[in-house]
Short mmCIF file of C-alpha atoms in Angstrom, two decimals:
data_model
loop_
_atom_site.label_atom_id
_atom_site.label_comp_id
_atom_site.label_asym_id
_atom_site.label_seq_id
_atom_site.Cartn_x
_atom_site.Cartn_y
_atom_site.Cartn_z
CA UNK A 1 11.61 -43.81 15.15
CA UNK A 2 10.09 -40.39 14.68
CA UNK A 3 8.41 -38.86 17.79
CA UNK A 4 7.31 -35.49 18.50
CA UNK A 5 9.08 -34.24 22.08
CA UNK A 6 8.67 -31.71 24.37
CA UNK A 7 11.83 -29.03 25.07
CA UNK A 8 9.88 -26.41 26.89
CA UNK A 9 6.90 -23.92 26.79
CA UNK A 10 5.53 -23.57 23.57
CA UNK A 11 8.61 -25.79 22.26
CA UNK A 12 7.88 -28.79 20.51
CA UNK A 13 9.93 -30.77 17.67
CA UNK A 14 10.11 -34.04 15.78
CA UNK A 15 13.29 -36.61 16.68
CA UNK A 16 14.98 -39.75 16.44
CA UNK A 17 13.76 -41.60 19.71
CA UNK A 18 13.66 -45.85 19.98
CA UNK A 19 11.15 -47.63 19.20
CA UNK A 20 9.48 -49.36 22.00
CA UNK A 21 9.54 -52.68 23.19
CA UNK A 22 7.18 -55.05 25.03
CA UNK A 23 8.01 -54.42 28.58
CA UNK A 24 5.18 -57.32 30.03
CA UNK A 25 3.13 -59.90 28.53
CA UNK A 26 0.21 -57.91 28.18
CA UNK A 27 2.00 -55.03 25.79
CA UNK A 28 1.10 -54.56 22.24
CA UNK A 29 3.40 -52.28 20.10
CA UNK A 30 0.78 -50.28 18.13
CA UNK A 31 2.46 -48.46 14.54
CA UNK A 32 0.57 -45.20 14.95
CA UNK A 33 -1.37 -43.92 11.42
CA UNK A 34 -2.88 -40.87 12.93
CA UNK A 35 -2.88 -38.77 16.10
CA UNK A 36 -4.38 -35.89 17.16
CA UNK A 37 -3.58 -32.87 18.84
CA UNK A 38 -5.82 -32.58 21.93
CA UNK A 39 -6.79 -29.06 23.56
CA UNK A 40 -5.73 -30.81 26.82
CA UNK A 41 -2.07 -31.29 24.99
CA UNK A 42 -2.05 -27.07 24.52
CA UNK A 43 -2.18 -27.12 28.48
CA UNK A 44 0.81 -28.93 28.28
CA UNK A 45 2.55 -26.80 25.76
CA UNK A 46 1.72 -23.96 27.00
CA UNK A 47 3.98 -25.67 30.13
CA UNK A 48 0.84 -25.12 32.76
CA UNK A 49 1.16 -28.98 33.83
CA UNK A 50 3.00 -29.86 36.39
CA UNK A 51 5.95 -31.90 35.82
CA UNK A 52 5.80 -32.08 32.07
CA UNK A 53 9.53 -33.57 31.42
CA UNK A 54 11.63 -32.54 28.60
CA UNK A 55 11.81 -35.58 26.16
CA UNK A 56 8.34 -36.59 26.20
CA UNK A 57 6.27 -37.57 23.38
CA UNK A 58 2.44 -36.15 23.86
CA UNK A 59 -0.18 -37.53 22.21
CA UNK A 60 -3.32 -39.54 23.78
CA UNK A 61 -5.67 -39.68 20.71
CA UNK A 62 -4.20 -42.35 18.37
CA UNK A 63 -5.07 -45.09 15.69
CA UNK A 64 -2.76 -47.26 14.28
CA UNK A 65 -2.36 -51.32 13.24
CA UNK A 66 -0.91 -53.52 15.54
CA UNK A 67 3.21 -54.49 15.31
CA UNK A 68 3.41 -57.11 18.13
CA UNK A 69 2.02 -58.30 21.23
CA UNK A 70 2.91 -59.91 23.97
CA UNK A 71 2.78 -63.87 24.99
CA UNK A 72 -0.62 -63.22 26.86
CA UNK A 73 -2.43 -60.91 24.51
CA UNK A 74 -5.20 -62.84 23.44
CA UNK A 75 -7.62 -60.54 21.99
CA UNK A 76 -5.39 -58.20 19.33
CA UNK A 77 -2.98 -59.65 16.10
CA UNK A 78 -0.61 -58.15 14.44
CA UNK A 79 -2.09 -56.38 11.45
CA UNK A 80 -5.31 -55.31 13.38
CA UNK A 81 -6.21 -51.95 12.92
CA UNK A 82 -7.25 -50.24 16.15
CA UNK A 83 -8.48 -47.45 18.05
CA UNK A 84 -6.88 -46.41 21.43
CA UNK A 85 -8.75 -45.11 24.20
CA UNK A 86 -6.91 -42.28 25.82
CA UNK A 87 -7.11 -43.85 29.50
CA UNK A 88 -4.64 -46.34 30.22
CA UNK A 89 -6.23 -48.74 32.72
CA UNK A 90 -6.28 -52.48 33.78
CA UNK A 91 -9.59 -53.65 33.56
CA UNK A 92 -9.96 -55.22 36.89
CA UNK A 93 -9.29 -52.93 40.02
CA UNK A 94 -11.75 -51.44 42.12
CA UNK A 95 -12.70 -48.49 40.04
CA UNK A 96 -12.63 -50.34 36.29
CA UNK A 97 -14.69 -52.99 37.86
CA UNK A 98 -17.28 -50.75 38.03
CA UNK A 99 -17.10 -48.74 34.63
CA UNK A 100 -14.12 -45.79 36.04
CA UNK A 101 -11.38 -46.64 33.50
CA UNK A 102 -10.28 -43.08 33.89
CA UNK A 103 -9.96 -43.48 37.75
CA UNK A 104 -7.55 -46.90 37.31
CA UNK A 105 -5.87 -47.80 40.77
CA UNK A 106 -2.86 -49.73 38.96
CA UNK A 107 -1.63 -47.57 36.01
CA UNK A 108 0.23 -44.56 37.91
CA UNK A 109 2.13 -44.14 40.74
CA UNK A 110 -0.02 -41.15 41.36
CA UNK A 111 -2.95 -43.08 41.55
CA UNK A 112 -4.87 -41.43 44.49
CA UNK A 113 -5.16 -38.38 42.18
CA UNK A 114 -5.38 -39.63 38.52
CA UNK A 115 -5.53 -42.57 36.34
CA UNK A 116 -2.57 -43.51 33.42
CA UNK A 117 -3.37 -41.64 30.07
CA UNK A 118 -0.85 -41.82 27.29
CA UNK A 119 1.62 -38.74 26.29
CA UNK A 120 0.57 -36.87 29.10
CA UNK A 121 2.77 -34.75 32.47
CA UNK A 122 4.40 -37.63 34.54
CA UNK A 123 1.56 -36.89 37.39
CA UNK A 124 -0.92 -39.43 34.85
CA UNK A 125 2.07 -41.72 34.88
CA UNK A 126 4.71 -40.76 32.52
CA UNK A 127 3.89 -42.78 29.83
CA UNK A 128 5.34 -41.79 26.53
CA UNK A 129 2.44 -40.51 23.86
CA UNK A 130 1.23 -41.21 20.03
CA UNK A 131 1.79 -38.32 18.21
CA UNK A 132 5.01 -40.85 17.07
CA UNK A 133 5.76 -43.78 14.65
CA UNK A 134 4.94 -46.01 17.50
CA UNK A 135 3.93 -46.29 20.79
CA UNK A 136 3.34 -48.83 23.92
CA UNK A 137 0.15 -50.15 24.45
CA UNK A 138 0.16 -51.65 28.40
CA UNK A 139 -2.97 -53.99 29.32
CA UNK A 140 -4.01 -54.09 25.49
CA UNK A 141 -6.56 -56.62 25.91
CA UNK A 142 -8.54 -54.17 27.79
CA UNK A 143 -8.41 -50.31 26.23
CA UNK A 144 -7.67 -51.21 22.40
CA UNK A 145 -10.53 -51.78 19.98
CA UNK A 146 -10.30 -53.52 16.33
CA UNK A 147 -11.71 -50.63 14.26
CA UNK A 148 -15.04 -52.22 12.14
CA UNK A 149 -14.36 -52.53 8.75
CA UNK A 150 -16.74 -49.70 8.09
CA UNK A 151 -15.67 -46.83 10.40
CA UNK A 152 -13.30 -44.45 8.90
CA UNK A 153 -10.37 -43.63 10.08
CA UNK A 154 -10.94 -39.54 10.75
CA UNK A 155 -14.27 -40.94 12.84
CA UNK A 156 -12.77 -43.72 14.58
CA UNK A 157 -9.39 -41.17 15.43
CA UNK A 158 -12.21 -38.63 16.96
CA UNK A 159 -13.29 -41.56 19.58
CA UNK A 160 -10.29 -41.77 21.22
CA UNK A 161 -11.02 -39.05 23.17
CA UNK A 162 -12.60 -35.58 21.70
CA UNK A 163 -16.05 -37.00 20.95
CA UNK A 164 -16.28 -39.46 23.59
CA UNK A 165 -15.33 -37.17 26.02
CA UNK A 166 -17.93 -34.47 24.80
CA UNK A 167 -20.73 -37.28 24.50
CA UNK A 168 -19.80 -38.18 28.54
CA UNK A 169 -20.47 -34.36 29.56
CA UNK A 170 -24.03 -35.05 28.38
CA UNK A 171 -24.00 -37.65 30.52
CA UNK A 172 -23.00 -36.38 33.50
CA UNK A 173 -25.29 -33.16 32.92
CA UNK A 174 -28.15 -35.94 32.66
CA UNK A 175 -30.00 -34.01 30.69
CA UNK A 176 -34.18 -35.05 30.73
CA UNK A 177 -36.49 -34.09 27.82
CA UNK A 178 -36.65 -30.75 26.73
CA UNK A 179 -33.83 -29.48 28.96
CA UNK A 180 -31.84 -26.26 28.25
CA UNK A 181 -28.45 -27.01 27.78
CA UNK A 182 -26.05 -24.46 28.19
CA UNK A 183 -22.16 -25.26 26.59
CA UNK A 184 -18.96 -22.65 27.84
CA UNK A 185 -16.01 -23.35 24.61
CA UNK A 186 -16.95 -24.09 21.27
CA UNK A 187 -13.55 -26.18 21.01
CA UNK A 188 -13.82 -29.66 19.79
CA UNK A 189 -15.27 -31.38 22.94
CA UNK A 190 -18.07 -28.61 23.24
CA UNK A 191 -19.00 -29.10 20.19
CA UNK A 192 -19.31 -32.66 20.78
CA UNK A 193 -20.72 -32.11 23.69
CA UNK A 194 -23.46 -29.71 21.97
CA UNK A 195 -24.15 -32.43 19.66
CA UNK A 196 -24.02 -35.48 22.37
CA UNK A 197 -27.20 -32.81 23.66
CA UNK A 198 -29.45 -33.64 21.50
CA UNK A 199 -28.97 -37.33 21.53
CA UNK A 200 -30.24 -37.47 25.36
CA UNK A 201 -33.45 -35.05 24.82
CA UNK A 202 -32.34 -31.66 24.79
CA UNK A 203 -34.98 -29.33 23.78
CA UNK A 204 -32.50 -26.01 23.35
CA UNK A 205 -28.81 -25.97 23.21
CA UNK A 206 -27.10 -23.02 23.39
CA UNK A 207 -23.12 -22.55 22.95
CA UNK A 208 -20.66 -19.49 24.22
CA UNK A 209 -17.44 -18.96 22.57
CA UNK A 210 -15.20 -15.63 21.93
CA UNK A 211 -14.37 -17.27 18.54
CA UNK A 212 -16.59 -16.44 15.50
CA UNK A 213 -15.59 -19.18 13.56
CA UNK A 214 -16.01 -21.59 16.14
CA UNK A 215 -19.43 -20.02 17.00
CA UNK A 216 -20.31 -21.07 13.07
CA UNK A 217 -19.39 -24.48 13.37
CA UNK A 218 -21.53 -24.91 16.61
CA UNK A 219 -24.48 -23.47 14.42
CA UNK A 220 -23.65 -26.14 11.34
CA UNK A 221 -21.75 -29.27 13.17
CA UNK A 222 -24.02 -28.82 16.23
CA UNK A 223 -27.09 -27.14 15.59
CA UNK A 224 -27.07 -25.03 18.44
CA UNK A 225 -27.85 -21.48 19.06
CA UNK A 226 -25.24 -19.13 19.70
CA UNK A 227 -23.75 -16.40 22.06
CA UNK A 228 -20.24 -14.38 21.39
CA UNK A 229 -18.37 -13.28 24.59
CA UNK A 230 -17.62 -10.25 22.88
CA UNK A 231 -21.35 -9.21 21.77
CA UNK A 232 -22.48 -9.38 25.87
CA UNK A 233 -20.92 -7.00 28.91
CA UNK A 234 -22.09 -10.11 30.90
CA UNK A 235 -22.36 -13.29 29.27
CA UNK A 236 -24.57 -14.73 32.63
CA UNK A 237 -27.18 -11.91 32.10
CA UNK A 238 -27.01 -13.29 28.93
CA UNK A 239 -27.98 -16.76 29.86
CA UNK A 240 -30.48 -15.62 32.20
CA UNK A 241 -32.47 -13.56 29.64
CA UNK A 242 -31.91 -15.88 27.34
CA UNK A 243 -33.78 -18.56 29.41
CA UNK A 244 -36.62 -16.72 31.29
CA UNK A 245 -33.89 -15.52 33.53
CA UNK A 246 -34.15 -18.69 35.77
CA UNK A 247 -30.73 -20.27 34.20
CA UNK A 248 -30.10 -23.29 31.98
CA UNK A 249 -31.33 -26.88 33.45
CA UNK A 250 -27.91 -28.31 32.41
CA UNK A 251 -24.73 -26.10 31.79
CA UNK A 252 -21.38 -27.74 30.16
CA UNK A 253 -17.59 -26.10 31.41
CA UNK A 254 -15.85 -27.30 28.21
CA UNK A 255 -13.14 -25.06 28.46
CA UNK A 256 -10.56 -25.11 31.76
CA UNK A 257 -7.36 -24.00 32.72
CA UNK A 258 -7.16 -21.34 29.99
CA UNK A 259 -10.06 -19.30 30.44
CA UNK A 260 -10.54 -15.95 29.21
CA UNK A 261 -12.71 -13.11 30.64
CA UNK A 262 -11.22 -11.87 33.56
CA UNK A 263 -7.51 -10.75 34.12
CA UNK A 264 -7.13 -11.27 37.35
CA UNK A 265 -8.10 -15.17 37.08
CA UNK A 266 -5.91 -15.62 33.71
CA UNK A 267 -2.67 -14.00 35.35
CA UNK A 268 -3.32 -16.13 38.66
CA UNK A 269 -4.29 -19.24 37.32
CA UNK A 270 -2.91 -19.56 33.71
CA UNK A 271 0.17 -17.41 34.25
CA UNK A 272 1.66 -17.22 37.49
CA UNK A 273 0.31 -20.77 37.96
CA UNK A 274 -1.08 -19.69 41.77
CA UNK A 275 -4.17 -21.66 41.22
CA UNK A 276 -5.03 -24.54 38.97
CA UNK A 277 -6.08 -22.38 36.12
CA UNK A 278 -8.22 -19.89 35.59
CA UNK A 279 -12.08 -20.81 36.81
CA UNK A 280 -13.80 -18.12 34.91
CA UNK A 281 -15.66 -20.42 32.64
CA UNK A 282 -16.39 -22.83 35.45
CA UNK A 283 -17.78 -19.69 37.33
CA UNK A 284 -20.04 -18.27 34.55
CA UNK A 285 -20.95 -21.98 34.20
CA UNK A 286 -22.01 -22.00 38.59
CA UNK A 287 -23.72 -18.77 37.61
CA UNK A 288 -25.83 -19.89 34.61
CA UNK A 289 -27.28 -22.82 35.84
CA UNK A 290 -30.44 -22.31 37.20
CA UNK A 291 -31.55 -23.27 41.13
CA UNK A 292 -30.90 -26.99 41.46
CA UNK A 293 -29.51 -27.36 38.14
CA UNK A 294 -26.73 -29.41 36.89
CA UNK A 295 -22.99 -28.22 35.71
CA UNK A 296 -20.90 -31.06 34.14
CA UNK A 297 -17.35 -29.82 34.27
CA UNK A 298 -14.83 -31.45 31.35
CA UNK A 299 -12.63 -28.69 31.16
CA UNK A 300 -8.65 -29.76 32.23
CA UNK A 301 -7.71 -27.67 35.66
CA UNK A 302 -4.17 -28.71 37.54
CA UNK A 303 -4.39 -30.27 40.85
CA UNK A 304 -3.77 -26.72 43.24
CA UNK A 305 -6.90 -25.21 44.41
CA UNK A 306 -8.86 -23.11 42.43
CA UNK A 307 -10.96 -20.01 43.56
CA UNK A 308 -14.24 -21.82 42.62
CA UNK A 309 -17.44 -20.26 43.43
CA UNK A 310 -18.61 -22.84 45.73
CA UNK A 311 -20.60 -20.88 47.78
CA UNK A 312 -23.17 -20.50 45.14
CA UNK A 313 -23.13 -24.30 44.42
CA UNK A 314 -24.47 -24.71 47.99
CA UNK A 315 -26.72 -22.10 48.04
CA UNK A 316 -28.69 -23.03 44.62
CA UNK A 317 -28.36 -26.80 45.34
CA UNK A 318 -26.43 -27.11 42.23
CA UNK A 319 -25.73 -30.78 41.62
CA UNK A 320 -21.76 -30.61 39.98
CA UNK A 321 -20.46 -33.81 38.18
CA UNK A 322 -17.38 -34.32 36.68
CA UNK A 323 -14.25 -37.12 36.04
CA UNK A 324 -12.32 -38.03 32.68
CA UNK A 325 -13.71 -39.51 30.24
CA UNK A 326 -14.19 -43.51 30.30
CA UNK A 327 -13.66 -44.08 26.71
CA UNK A 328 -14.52 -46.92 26.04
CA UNK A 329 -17.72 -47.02 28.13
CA UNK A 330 -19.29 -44.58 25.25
CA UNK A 331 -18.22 -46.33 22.11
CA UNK A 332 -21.19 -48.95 21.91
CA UNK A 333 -23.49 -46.12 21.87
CA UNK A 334 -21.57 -43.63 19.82
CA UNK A 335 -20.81 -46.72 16.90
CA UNK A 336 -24.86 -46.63 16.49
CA UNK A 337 -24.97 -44.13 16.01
CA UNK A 338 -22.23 -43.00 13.56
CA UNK A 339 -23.42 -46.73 11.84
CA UNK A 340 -27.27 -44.92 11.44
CA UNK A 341 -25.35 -41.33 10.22
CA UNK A 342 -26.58 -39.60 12.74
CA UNK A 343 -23.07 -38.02 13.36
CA UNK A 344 -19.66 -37.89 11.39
CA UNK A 345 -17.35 -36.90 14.21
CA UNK A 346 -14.17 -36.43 11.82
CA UNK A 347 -16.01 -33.26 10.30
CA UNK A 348 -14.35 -31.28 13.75
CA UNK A 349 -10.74 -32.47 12.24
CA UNK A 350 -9.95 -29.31 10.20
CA UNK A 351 -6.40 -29.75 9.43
CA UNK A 352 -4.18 -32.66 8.27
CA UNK A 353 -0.25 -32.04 9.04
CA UNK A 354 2.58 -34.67 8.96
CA UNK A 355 4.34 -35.59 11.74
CA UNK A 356 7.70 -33.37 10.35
CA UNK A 357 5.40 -30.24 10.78
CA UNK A 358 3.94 -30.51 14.04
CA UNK A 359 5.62 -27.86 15.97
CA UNK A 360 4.14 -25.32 12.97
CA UNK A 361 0.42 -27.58 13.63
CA UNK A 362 0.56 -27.02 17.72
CA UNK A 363 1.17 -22.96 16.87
CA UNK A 364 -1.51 -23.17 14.25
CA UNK A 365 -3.54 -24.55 17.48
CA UNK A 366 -2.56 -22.95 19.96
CA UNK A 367 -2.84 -19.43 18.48
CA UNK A 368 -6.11 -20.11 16.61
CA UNK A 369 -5.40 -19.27 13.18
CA UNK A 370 -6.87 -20.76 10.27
CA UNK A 371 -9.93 -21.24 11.82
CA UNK A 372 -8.22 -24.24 13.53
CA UNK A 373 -11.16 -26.62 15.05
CA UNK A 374 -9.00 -29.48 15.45
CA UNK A 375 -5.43 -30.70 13.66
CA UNK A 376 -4.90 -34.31 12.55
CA UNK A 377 -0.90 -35.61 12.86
CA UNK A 378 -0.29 -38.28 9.71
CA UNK A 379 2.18 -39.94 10.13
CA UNK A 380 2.72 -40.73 6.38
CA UNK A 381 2.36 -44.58 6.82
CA UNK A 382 -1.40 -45.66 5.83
#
């Protein structure tokens, strides 16, 4: 089959790899339609993961139709079209018990530190990603989900991760009625996050970017107000006069390893890999919030310490909440409301590329051009 592989930093091409096989009785071979490229995958590319093995296939947002099970699959056919969660988790330890599908104890050998997600660095298990002709699905009774008959297939691609994942930093900023909600990264899960805002009683949202473009799309896709990096010396005086100067109830890091804004943090933590990226965002994000506010962190950071301003957690009794996304968890909620049309989430998919061109699509992301939300991979099969 055709799979996108790894070779290096910022190296990334299609090849002839095998088509996999049903390794237990609970496998399902899923024939991928669509992929994504995930800002999380850039951190890979970019090679700031550790051990990120030449060879692999990345790729954790994926639909497809169903090739073959296993003998004790009992909820998924061939021919079913379905959506796959990002997590890769078995429905019954400890931690999915009780709703943690991203914190599975039985999907990595690293399990102590992360759950199993698909296409991502061997430390979430090493198993090999969508952006492919076909890929593995392990415990498919539990994370796959037949796609209704009336969910598209750009919306039902953007659930495997992106949205749901911006919809859960709502959550965790637990936002009450008429809260000020303050979003760092007006990439695709802020802007999902923006949105997810509103749904939970937001009374203001307000999202910070360096990117014009992106700035316009949180104004259109989200509704929210705006603030450009480059239009403030100091984008937390910013926040602070922008709300009374007591802070934002709720403040959203949806941007991670890769921050921008101060050299010292991007050399350290995004280029001489000393800390687990750079904190900036997550920084501005401590320094927004108001006294015994919330910050809901979603942005990727490696598992090295990071200079964190922790200090000022403690001393404004700052409540901070964070985890992966539990996919799945959100998609009741998020299918009502895409069903009422209270949200398209395909409209942050801005560019469709086939599988043969994906090396020029992760460059086209990576670098920004285009006004490049969010890329699509087809893989020329639907």
């Amino acid at each position: 089959m055709r799979a996108m592989t790894y070779r290096g930093p910022y190296k990334v091409r299609v090849e002839e790899k095998p088509e996999p096989t049903i390794e237990h009785p609970n496998d399902a071979i899923v024939r991928v339609t669509r992929a994504a490229i995930c800002g999380s995958d850039l951190h890979l590319y970019h090679g700031l993961m550790p051990d990120t093995r030449i060879g692999h296939t990345f790729g954790h947002e994926i639909i497809g139709v169903v090739e073959e099970v296993g003998p004790s699959v009992q909820n998924l056919s061939p021919g079913d079209r379905v959506m796959v969660p990002f997590n890769i988790y078995c429905g019954s330890c400890f931690f999915c018990s009780r709703g943690l599908y991203s914190n599975c104890h039985n999907v990595n050998p690293n399990a102590t530190a992360a759950g199993g997600i698909y296409g991502y660095s061997h430390t979430t298990g090493g198993y090999d990603g969508g952006q492919a002709e076909f890929v593995r699905v392990p415990f498919a009774d539990v994370g796959p989900s037949v796609i209704p008959d009336w969910l598209d297939d750009d919306d039902a691609l953007m659930l495997t991760d992106a949205f749901s994942t911006g919809y859960f930093g709502a959550q965790l900023g637990d936002i009450s009625e008429g809260d000020t909600v303050v979003v760092f990264g007006a990439g695709p899960v802020g802007l999902a996050a923006a949105r997810s805002a509103w749904f939970m009683g937001a009374g203001r949202v307000i999202v910070i970017d360096h990117l014009d473009y992106r700035l316009e799309k949180a104004r259109t896709f989200a509704f929210a107000e705006t603030l450009a990096l480059s239009e403030h010396k100091d984008i937390v005086v910013a926040v602070k006069k922008a709300t009374e100067y007591l802070g934002a109830d709720v403040v959203i890091d949806a941007v991670g390893a890769e921050a921008d804004g101060s050299v010292v943090q991007h050399v350290t933590g995004a280029k001489l890999k000393l800390q687990g990226g750079s904190p900036v965002a997550l920084n501005w994000a401590i320094d927004s919030a108001r006294k015994g506010g919330t910050v809901s962190v979603l942005g990727a950071y490696g598992p090295i310490h990071t200079a964190v301003k922790f200090g000022d957690v403690v001393n404004k009794g700052l409540t901070l909440r964070s985890n992966q996304a539990p996919v799945k968890r959100q998609w009741p909620r998020l299918l009502e409301h895409i069903q009422a049309g209270h949200v398209r989430p395909g409209e942050l998919l801005s560019h469709r590329i086939p599988l043969e061109y994906i090396a020029e699509g992760y460059h086209l992301f990576s670098a920004k051009l285009d006004d490049c939300i969010k890329p699509a991979i087809l893989m020329g099969t639907e």
